[in-house]
Amino acid sequence: VVDLELMEQNLHLMARCFESRLAKLRPHFKTHQVIELARRQVKAGAIGITVARVHQAELLVKSGIRNILIASEIGSASMIERFVQLSRRAPVIITVDNRDVISSMARLAGDRAHDLNVVVDLDLRLRRCGVPPGEPALDLTKFVLSKGLNFRGLMGYAGHVHLPPGEEKDRAAIEPLRALAETKALIERAGIPVEIVSCGATGDHSITSTFAGVTENQAGSYLLMDAWYAPCAPEFKPALSLLTTVISKTDGDRIIVDGGVKATSGERGLPAVKGIPELRVRALNAEHTTIGIEESSNSILVGDQLELTVNFLDATISLHDRMYGVRRGKVEEILEIVR
Ligand SMILES: Cc1ncc(COP(=O)(O)O)c(C=O)c1O
């Protein structure tokens, strides 16, 4: 269930933040996977959409959203082929960190290699994808150019900076930005223009979007926000919950609802029961959630509905086909989730 009022507040709050900044918002699709929500983000001022997968980019291009950054590497021959095909239809940009992939892209595109837009991905200590900043990034940039691809700039996702607001966060968020800026300067000193510097997420958006040289931010979670992330970006309100029905209440000290890890991710801890703090979730099973009650005289009955908070948006949403947009207790729209 999506609380539409909270979702809209989050949407406009983030859009307003970027109105007066040089850096622009290119929100990440993977945190909601709803084409209609991507449309609303673009309508609210986003310059395009960030995605994690080629097929998400294909779906968005089909729906008319063309300015897409695929912020994840690809490796297989079939994905490279799909990216090359998609690049003939829309100015999609992809991150690269591997020479073999770059060479395959160039080979497949032939005399249209320049249609392939790439940003070089930097590992800013997340230790996931990306080449180290500095010389290795310059070397890879030169390699991209030598293969005839269209080098657009740099990307660096510092997902390890997950802290509540404060000095520690400010310090931690600046360090990767310096590495990005130094690498940009190094590449420019070599005479290569760096048009795009894409970085940042929900939690560090105010720091990354005001840092000199950054051109865009990839925040995703802000729109629906989850309970695990909320302390790191308290200005955005959790708008998503899981609606469950009580299916068992015996004489014991518990009630059982009809959703477990097949309906909500348990990876980031147990959910809470929205609005009823005295009910404590004890366990998530595949199809059930066990909730402890203080006293069996509790007024909740089998058939009642309880909303559980969501701790991990991405992983929860991808378990479902649709979300129900609710305003003041009434379903107003159904939002189709694509995978
Ligand atoms: C590459 C990349 N960019 C941006 C984001 C969005 O971050 P957030 O959901 O914290 O706004 C993610 C999330 O994992 C990501 O992997």
GROMACS .gro file of C-alpha atoms and ligand atoms in nm:
model
  355
    1VAL     CA    1   0.000   0.000   0.000
    2VAL     CA    2   0.130   0.344  -0.093
    3ASP     CA    3   0.019   0.644   0.109
    4LEU     CA    4  -0.023   0.883  -0.183
    5GLU     CA    5  -0.004   1.199   0.027
    6LEU     CA    6   0.329   1.099   0.178
    7MET     CA    7   0.461   0.982  -0.158
    8GLU     CA    8   0.367   1.317  -0.317
    9GLN     CA    9   0.528   1.509  -0.029
   10ASN     CA   10   0.850   1.313  -0.084
   11LEU     CA   11   0.830   1.365  -0.461
   12HIS     CA   12   0.791   1.743  -0.436
   13LEU     CA   13   1.035   1.790  -0.150
   14MET     CA   14   1.313   1.629  -0.353
   15ALA     CA   15   1.210   1.808  -0.674
   16ARG     CA   16   1.222   2.145  -0.492
   17CYS     CA   17   1.571   2.068  -0.359
   18PHE     CA   18   1.699   2.039  -0.713
   19GLU     CA   19   1.517   2.338  -0.859
   20SER     CA   20   1.791   2.582  -0.768
   21ARG     CA   21   2.094   2.355  -0.797
   22LEU     CA   22   2.336   2.305  -1.079
   23ALA     CA   23   2.315   1.931  -1.025
   24LYS     CA   24   1.993   1.773  -1.147
   25LEU     CA   25   1.794   1.474  -1.030
   26ARG     CA   26   1.794   1.148  -1.226
   27PRO     CA   27   1.608   0.925  -0.978
   28HIS     CA   28   1.669   0.553  -0.951
   29PHE     CA   29   1.390   0.335  -1.085
   30LYS     CA   30   1.480   0.019  -0.897
   31THR     CA   31   1.335   0.138  -0.568
   32HIS     CA   32   0.978   0.147  -0.703
   33GLN     CA   33   0.978  -0.022  -1.046
   34VAL     CA   34   0.661   0.163  -1.149
   35ILE     CA   35   0.665   0.336  -1.489
   36GLU     CA   36   0.386   0.571  -1.383
   37LEU     CA   37   0.594   0.687  -1.083
   38ALA     CA   38   0.895   0.742  -1.309
   39ARG     CA   39   0.670   0.960  -1.528
   40ARG     CA   40   0.570   1.166  -1.225
   41GLN     CA   41   0.934   1.208  -1.125
   42VAL     CA   42   1.016   1.340  -1.472
   43LYS     CA   43   0.709   1.566  -1.466
   44ALA     CA   44   0.830   1.704  -1.133
   45GLY     CA   45   1.162   1.805  -1.289
   46ALA     CA   46   1.390   1.500  -1.311
   47ILE     CA   47   1.619   1.512  -1.617
   48GLY     CA   48   1.571   1.141  -1.678
   49ILE     CA   49   1.575   0.812  -1.493
   50THR     CA   50   1.850   0.589  -1.355
   51VAL     CA   51   1.801   0.212  -1.378
   52ALA     CA   52   1.994  -0.096  -1.276
   53ARG     CA   53   1.916  -0.324  -1.569
   54VAL     CA   54   1.901  -0.307  -1.949
   55HIS     CA   55   1.548  -0.451  -1.954
   56GLN     CA   56   1.430  -0.169  -1.723
   57ALA     CA   57   1.578   0.079  -1.969
   58GLU     CA   58   1.399  -0.101  -2.255
   59LEU     CA   59   1.067  -0.076  -2.073
   60LEU     CA   60   1.113   0.294  -2.000
   61VAL     CA   61   1.216   0.375  -2.357
   62LYS     CA   62   0.907   0.190  -2.479
   63SER     CA   63   0.695   0.403  -2.248
   64GLY     CA   64   0.849   0.725  -2.381
   65ILE     CA   65   1.113   0.803  -2.116
   66ARG     CA   66   1.434   0.823  -2.316
   67ASN     CA   67   1.700   0.987  -2.099
   68ILE     CA   68   1.819   0.687  -1.910
   69LEU     CA   69   2.136   0.599  -1.724
   70ILE     CA   70   2.196   0.230  -1.665
   71ALA     CA   71   2.396   0.260  -1.344
   72SER     CA   72   2.520  -0.095  -1.347
   73GLU     CA   73   2.769  -0.286  -1.556
   74ILE     CA   74   2.669  -0.556  -1.803
   75GLY     CA   75   2.872  -0.865  -1.884
   76SER     CA   76   2.696  -1.114  -2.110
   77ALA     CA   77   2.705  -1.108  -2.490
   78SER     CA   78   2.325  -1.099  -2.502
   79MET     CA   79   2.306  -0.795  -2.273
   80ILE     CA   80   2.573  -0.614  -2.473
   81GLU     CA   81   2.372  -0.686  -2.786
   82ARG     CA   82   2.053  -0.552  -2.623
   83PHE     CA   83   2.231  -0.238  -2.509
   84VAL     CA   84   2.368  -0.178  -2.860
   85GLN     CA   85   2.018  -0.228  -3.006
   86LEU     CA   86   1.860   0.002  -2.750
   87SER     CA   87   2.118   0.272  -2.820
   88ARG     CA   88   1.987   0.288  -3.177
   89ARG     CA   89   1.649   0.393  -3.038
   90ALA     CA   90   1.736   0.625  -2.748
   91PRO     CA   91   2.035   0.809  -2.600
   92VAL     CA   92   2.077   0.558  -2.316
   93ILE     CA   93   2.398   0.581  -2.113
   94ILE     CA   94   2.568   0.285  -1.945
   95THR     CA   95   2.844   0.248  -1.687
   96VAL     CA   96   3.158   0.060  -1.779
   97ASP     CA   97   3.458  -0.071  -1.587
   98ASN     CA   98   3.583  -0.348  -1.815
   99ARG     CA   99   3.790  -0.342  -2.135
  100ASP     CA  100   3.650  -0.665  -2.278
  101VAL     CA  101   3.296  -0.534  -2.248
  102ILE     CA  102   3.395  -0.203  -2.404
  103SER     CA  103   3.565  -0.386  -2.692
  104SER     CA  104   3.260  -0.609  -2.747
  105MET     CA  105   3.031  -0.306  -2.750
  106ALA     CA  106   3.251  -0.133  -3.008
  107ARG     CA  107   3.276  -0.446  -3.223
  108LEU     CA  108   2.902  -0.499  -3.226
  109ALA     CA  109   2.818  -0.137  -3.297
  110GLY     CA  110   3.071  -0.118  -3.583
  111ASP     CA  111   3.064   0.219  -3.754
  112ARG     CA  112   2.793   0.331  -3.508
  113ALA     CA  113   3.013   0.294  -3.200
  114HIS     CA  114   2.978   0.663  -3.131
  115ASP     CA  115   2.605   0.608  -3.061
  116LEU     CA  116   2.704   0.415  -2.749
  117ASN     CA  117   2.708   0.653  -2.453
  118VAL     CA  118   2.920   0.543  -2.160
  119VAL     CA  119   3.027   0.676  -1.824
  120VAL     CA  120   3.330   0.529  -1.651
  121ASP     CA  121   3.234   0.385  -1.314
  122LEU     CA  122   3.458   0.467  -1.016
  123ASP     CA  123   3.486   0.255  -0.704
  124LEU     CA  124   3.464   0.516  -0.431
  125ARG     CA  125   3.527   0.250  -0.160
  126LEU     CA  126   3.191   0.078  -0.183
  127ARG     CA  127   3.401  -0.214  -0.314
  128ARG     CA  128   3.140  -0.311  -0.570
  129CYS     CA  129   3.176  -0.220  -0.936
  130GLY     CA  130   3.406   0.044  -1.080
  131VAL     CA  131   3.773   0.114  -1.136
  132PRO     CA  132   3.977   0.305  -0.879
  133PRO     CA  133   3.967   0.684  -0.915
  134GLY     CA  134   4.266   0.869  -1.062
  135GLU     CA  135   4.499   0.716  -1.323
  136PRO     CA  136   4.307   0.386  -1.368
  137ALA     CA  137   3.996   0.588  -1.454
  138LEU     CA  138   4.192   0.805  -1.698
  139ASP     CA  139   4.337   0.492  -1.861
  140LEU     CA  140   3.992   0.341  -1.903
  141THR     CA  141   3.856   0.668  -2.040
  142LYS     CA  142   4.132   0.669  -2.304
  143PHE     CA  143   4.047   0.309  -2.386
  144VAL     CA  144   3.678   0.400  -2.431
  145LEU     CA  145   3.781   0.677  -2.671
  146SER     CA  146   4.023   0.453  -2.857
  147LYS     CA  147   3.733   0.219  -2.930
  148GLY     CA  148   3.522   0.502  -3.069
  149LEU     CA  149   3.255   0.497  -2.797
  150ASN     CA  150   3.098   0.821  -2.677
  151PHE     CA  151   3.262   0.898  -2.340
  152ARG     CA  152   3.016   1.114  -2.147
  153GLY     CA  153   3.169   1.129  -1.803
  154LEU     CA  154   3.197   0.959  -1.467
  155MET     CA  155   2.977   0.781  -1.221
  156GLY     CA  156   3.052   0.701  -0.859
  157TYR     CA  157   2.801   0.553  -0.618
  158ALA     CA  158   2.908   0.576  -0.254
  159GLY     CA  159   2.643   0.344  -0.111
  160HIS     CA  160   2.857   0.274   0.196
  161VAL     CA  161   2.789   0.624   0.331
  162HIS     CA  162   2.473   0.532   0.518
  163LEU     CA  163   2.460   0.756   0.824
  164PRO     CA  164   2.213   0.983   1.002
  165PRO     CA  165   2.257   1.357   0.941
  166GLY     CA  166   2.556   1.507   1.121
  167GLU     CA  167   2.924   1.586   1.099
  168GLU     CA  168   3.029   1.224   1.058
  169LYS     CA  169   2.807   1.191   0.755
  170ASP     CA  170   2.925   1.524   0.609
  171ARG     CA  171   3.286   1.407   0.639
  172ALA     CA  172   3.216   1.059   0.501
  173ALA     CA  173   3.017   1.193   0.205
  174ILE     CA  174   3.280   1.448   0.103
  175GLU     CA  175   3.565   1.197   0.071
  176PRO     CA  176   3.421   1.009  -0.232
  177LEU     CA  177   3.318   1.341  -0.389
  178ARG     CA  178   3.679   1.464  -0.371
  179ALA     CA  179   3.796   1.148  -0.545
  180LEU     CA  180   3.537   1.202  -0.817
  181ALA     CA  181   3.630   1.569  -0.859
  182GLU     CA  182   4.004   1.493  -0.871
  183THR     CA  183   3.947   1.225  -1.134
  184LYS     CA  184   3.732   1.462  -1.338
  185ALA     CA  185   4.010   1.724  -1.324
  186LEU     CA  186   4.273   1.467  -1.423
  187ILE     CA  187   4.071   1.359  -1.727
  188GLU     CA  188   4.005   1.720  -1.827
  189ARG     CA  189   4.377   1.801  -1.797
  190ALA     CA  190   4.430   1.528  -2.053
  191GLY     CA  191   4.206   1.731  -2.285
  192ILE     CA  192   3.898   1.510  -2.253
  193PRO     CA  193   3.569   1.684  -2.165
  194VAL     CA  194   3.372   1.532  -1.875
  195GLU     CA  195   3.012   1.631  -1.931
  196ILE     CA  196   2.843   1.408  -1.671
  197VAL     CA  197   2.936   1.344  -1.309
  198SER     CA  198   2.663   1.123  -1.168
  199CYS     CA  199   2.664   1.025  -0.802
  200GLY     CA  200   2.469   1.051  -0.482
  201ALA     CA  201   2.161   0.894  -0.335
  202THR     CA  202   1.876   0.988  -0.104
  203GLY     CA  203   2.078   1.007   0.215
  204ASP     CA  204   2.353   1.232   0.080
  205HIS     CA  205   2.155   1.427  -0.182
  206SER     CA  206   2.198   1.766  -0.018
  207ILE     CA  207   2.577   1.718   0.007
  208THR     CA  208   2.637   1.566  -0.336
  209SER     CA  209   2.411   1.802  -0.526
  210THR     CA  210   2.591   2.112  -0.400
  211PHE     CA  211   2.944   1.980  -0.455
  212ALA     CA  212   3.121   2.158  -0.741
  213GLY     CA  213   3.133   1.957  -1.060
  214VAL     CA  214   2.857   1.708  -0.978
  215THR     CA  215   2.596   1.721  -1.254
  216GLU     CA  216   2.338   1.468  -1.139
  217ASN     CA  217   2.210   1.266  -0.846
  218GLN     CA  218   2.064   0.913  -0.852
  219ALA     CA  219   1.843   0.920  -0.541
  220GLY     CA  220   1.584   0.645  -0.541
  221SER     CA  221   1.453   0.556  -0.198
  222TYR     CA  222   1.326   0.906  -0.120
  223LEU     CA  223   1.000   0.855  -0.309
  224LEU     CA  224   0.854   0.569  -0.105
  225MET     CA  225   1.117   0.553   0.170
  226ASP     CA  226   1.150   0.258   0.407
  227ALA     CA  227   1.175   0.226   0.783
  228TRP     CA  228   1.537   0.107   0.777
  229TYR     CA  229   1.655   0.403   0.567
  230ALA     CA  230   1.440   0.675   0.725
  231PRO     CA  231   1.682   0.771   1.008
  232CYS     CA  232   1.944   0.855   0.743
  233ALA     CA  233   1.708   1.086   0.551
  234PRO     CA  234   1.442   1.189   0.804
  235GLU     CA  235   1.294   1.458   0.581
  236PHE     CA  236   1.144   1.183   0.363
  237LYS     CA  237   0.857   0.985   0.513
  238PRO     CA  238   0.797   0.611   0.475
  239ALA     CA  239   0.501   0.587   0.238
  240LEU     CA  240   0.490   0.213   0.176
  241SER     CA  241   0.338  -0.054   0.396
  242LEU     CA  242   0.230  -0.414   0.364
  243LEU     CA  243  -0.139  -0.480   0.426
  244THR     CA  244  -0.198  -0.813   0.600
  245THR     CA  245  -0.498  -0.990   0.747
  246VAL     CA  246  -0.508  -1.157   1.088
  247ILE     CA  247  -0.566  -1.527   1.021
  248SER     CA  248  -0.516  -1.671   1.369
  249LYS     CA  249  -0.553  -1.558   1.727
  250THR     CA  250  -0.562  -1.839   1.978
  251ASP     CA  251  -0.558  -1.819   2.356
  252GLY     CA  252  -0.184  -1.770   2.343
  253ASP     CA  253   0.017  -1.451   2.342
  254ARG     CA  254   0.027  -1.405   1.968
  255ILE     CA  255  -0.158  -1.330   1.650
  256ILE     CA  256  -0.064  -1.446   1.304
  257VAL     CA  257  -0.104  -1.250   0.981
  258ASP     CA  258  -0.105  -1.385   0.629
  259GLY     CA  259   0.223  -1.257   0.490
  260GLY     CA  260   0.583  -1.345   0.555
  261VAL     CA  261   0.909  -1.327   0.365
  262LYS     CA  262   0.730  -1.401   0.039
  263ALA     CA  263   0.554  -1.066   0.086
  264THR     CA  264   0.815  -0.851   0.260
  265SER     CA  265   1.192  -0.868   0.277
  266GLY     CA  266   1.330  -0.979   0.612
  267GLU     CA  267   1.684  -0.886   0.517
  268ARG     CA  268   1.690  -0.561   0.712
  269GLY     CA  269   1.518  -0.674   1.028
  270LEU     CA  270   1.164  -0.738   1.140
  271PRO     CA  271   0.885  -0.495   1.046
  272ALA     CA  272   0.668  -0.310   1.297
  273VAL     CA  273   0.290  -0.297   1.310
  274LYS     CA  274   0.198   0.053   1.196
  275GLY     CA  275   0.024   0.259   1.458
  276ILE     CA  276   0.009  -0.016   1.723
  277PRO     CA  277   0.342  -0.009   1.911
  278GLU     CA  278   0.230  -0.264   2.170
  279LEU     CA  279   0.220  -0.529   1.900
  280ARG     CA  280   0.567  -0.665   1.832
  281VAL     CA  281   0.662  -0.872   1.531
  282ARG     CA  282   0.847  -1.181   1.654
  283ALA     CA  283   0.917  -1.376   1.339
  284LEU     CA  284   0.874  -1.373   0.965
  285ASN     CA  285   0.814  -1.715   0.811
  286ALA     CA  286   0.758  -1.786   0.445
  287GLU     CA  287   0.382  -1.728   0.452
  288HIS     CA  288   0.316  -1.608   0.808
  289THR     CA  289   0.422  -1.334   1.044
  290THR     CA  290   0.401  -1.395   1.416
  291ILE     CA  291   0.314  -1.092   1.623
  292GLY     CA  292   0.334  -1.092   2.001
  293ILE     CA  293   0.051  -0.940   2.206
  294GLU     CA  294   0.068  -0.833   2.567
  295GLU     CA  295  -0.269  -0.973   2.669
  296SER     CA  296  -0.511  -1.208   2.496
  297SER     CA  297  -0.798  -0.965   2.568
  298ASN     CA  298  -0.648  -0.743   2.297
  299SER     CA  299  -0.932  -0.631   2.072
  300ILE     CA  300  -0.780  -0.746   1.743
  301LEU     CA  301  -0.980  -1.024   1.580
  302VAL     CA  302  -0.925  -1.277   1.305
  303GLY     CA  303  -1.016  -1.097   0.982
  304ASP     CA  304  -0.884  -0.758   1.096
  305GLN     CA  305  -0.624  -0.595   0.877
  306LEU     CA  306  -0.285  -0.479   1.002
  307GLU     CA  307  -0.030  -0.269   0.817
  308LEU     CA  308   0.333  -0.368   0.855
  309THR     CA  309   0.614  -0.122   0.796
  310VAL     CA  310   0.860  -0.204   0.517
  311ASN     CA  311   1.231  -0.220   0.593
  312PHE     CA  312   1.372  -0.281   0.246
  313LEU     CA  313   1.182  -0.118  -0.039
  314ASP     CA  314   1.357  -0.269  -0.339
  315ALA     CA  315   1.346  -0.626  -0.218
  316THR     CA  316   0.985  -0.599  -0.100
  317ILE     CA  317   0.845  -0.433  -0.410
  318SER     CA  318   1.000  -0.691  -0.640
  319LEU     CA  319   0.789  -0.959  -0.463
  320HIS     CA  320   0.466  -0.795  -0.587
  321ASP     CA  321   0.284  -0.715  -0.911
  322ARG     CA  322   0.110  -0.398  -0.799
  323MET     CA  323   0.085  -0.138  -0.528
  324TYR     CA  324  -0.239   0.019  -0.413
  325GLY     CA  325  -0.225   0.396  -0.392
  326VAL     CA  326  -0.439   0.508  -0.099
  327ARG     CA  327  -0.555   0.854   0.002
  328ARG     CA  328  -0.742   0.907   0.329
  329GLY     CA  329  -0.825   0.539   0.361
  330LYS     CA  330  -0.954   0.493   0.003
  331VAL     CA  331  -0.782   0.318  -0.286
  332GLU     CA  332  -0.731   0.583  -0.552
  333GLU     CA  333  -0.514   0.402  -0.803
  334ILE     CA  334  -0.333   0.080  -0.878
  335LEU     CA  335   0.034   0.113  -0.964
  336GLU     CA  336   0.169  -0.170  -1.180
  337ILE     CA  337   0.515  -0.292  -1.083
  338VAL     CA  338   0.739  -0.404  -1.367
  339ARG     CA  339   1.031  -0.640  -1.314
  340LIG     C1  340   2.411   0.281  -0.828
  340LIG     C2  341   2.303   0.331  -0.738
  340LIG     N1  342   2.264   0.460  -0.749
  340LIG     C3  343   2.167   0.510  -0.672
  340LIG     C4  344   2.101   0.433  -0.578
  340LIG     C5  345   1.988   0.495  -0.503
  340LIG     O1  346   2.016   0.514  -0.373
  340LIG     P1  347   1.905   0.551  -0.264
  340LIG     O2  348   1.801   0.445  -0.272
  340LIG     O3  349   1.985   0.547  -0.141
  340LIG     O4  350   1.852   0.683  -0.296
  340LIG     C6  351   2.140   0.300  -0.560
  340LIG     C7  352   2.077   0.219  -0.458
  340LIG     O5  353   2.118   0.115  -0.417
  340LIG     C8  354   2.243   0.247  -0.643
  340LIG     O6  355   2.282   0.120  -0.634
   0.00000   0.00000   0.00000
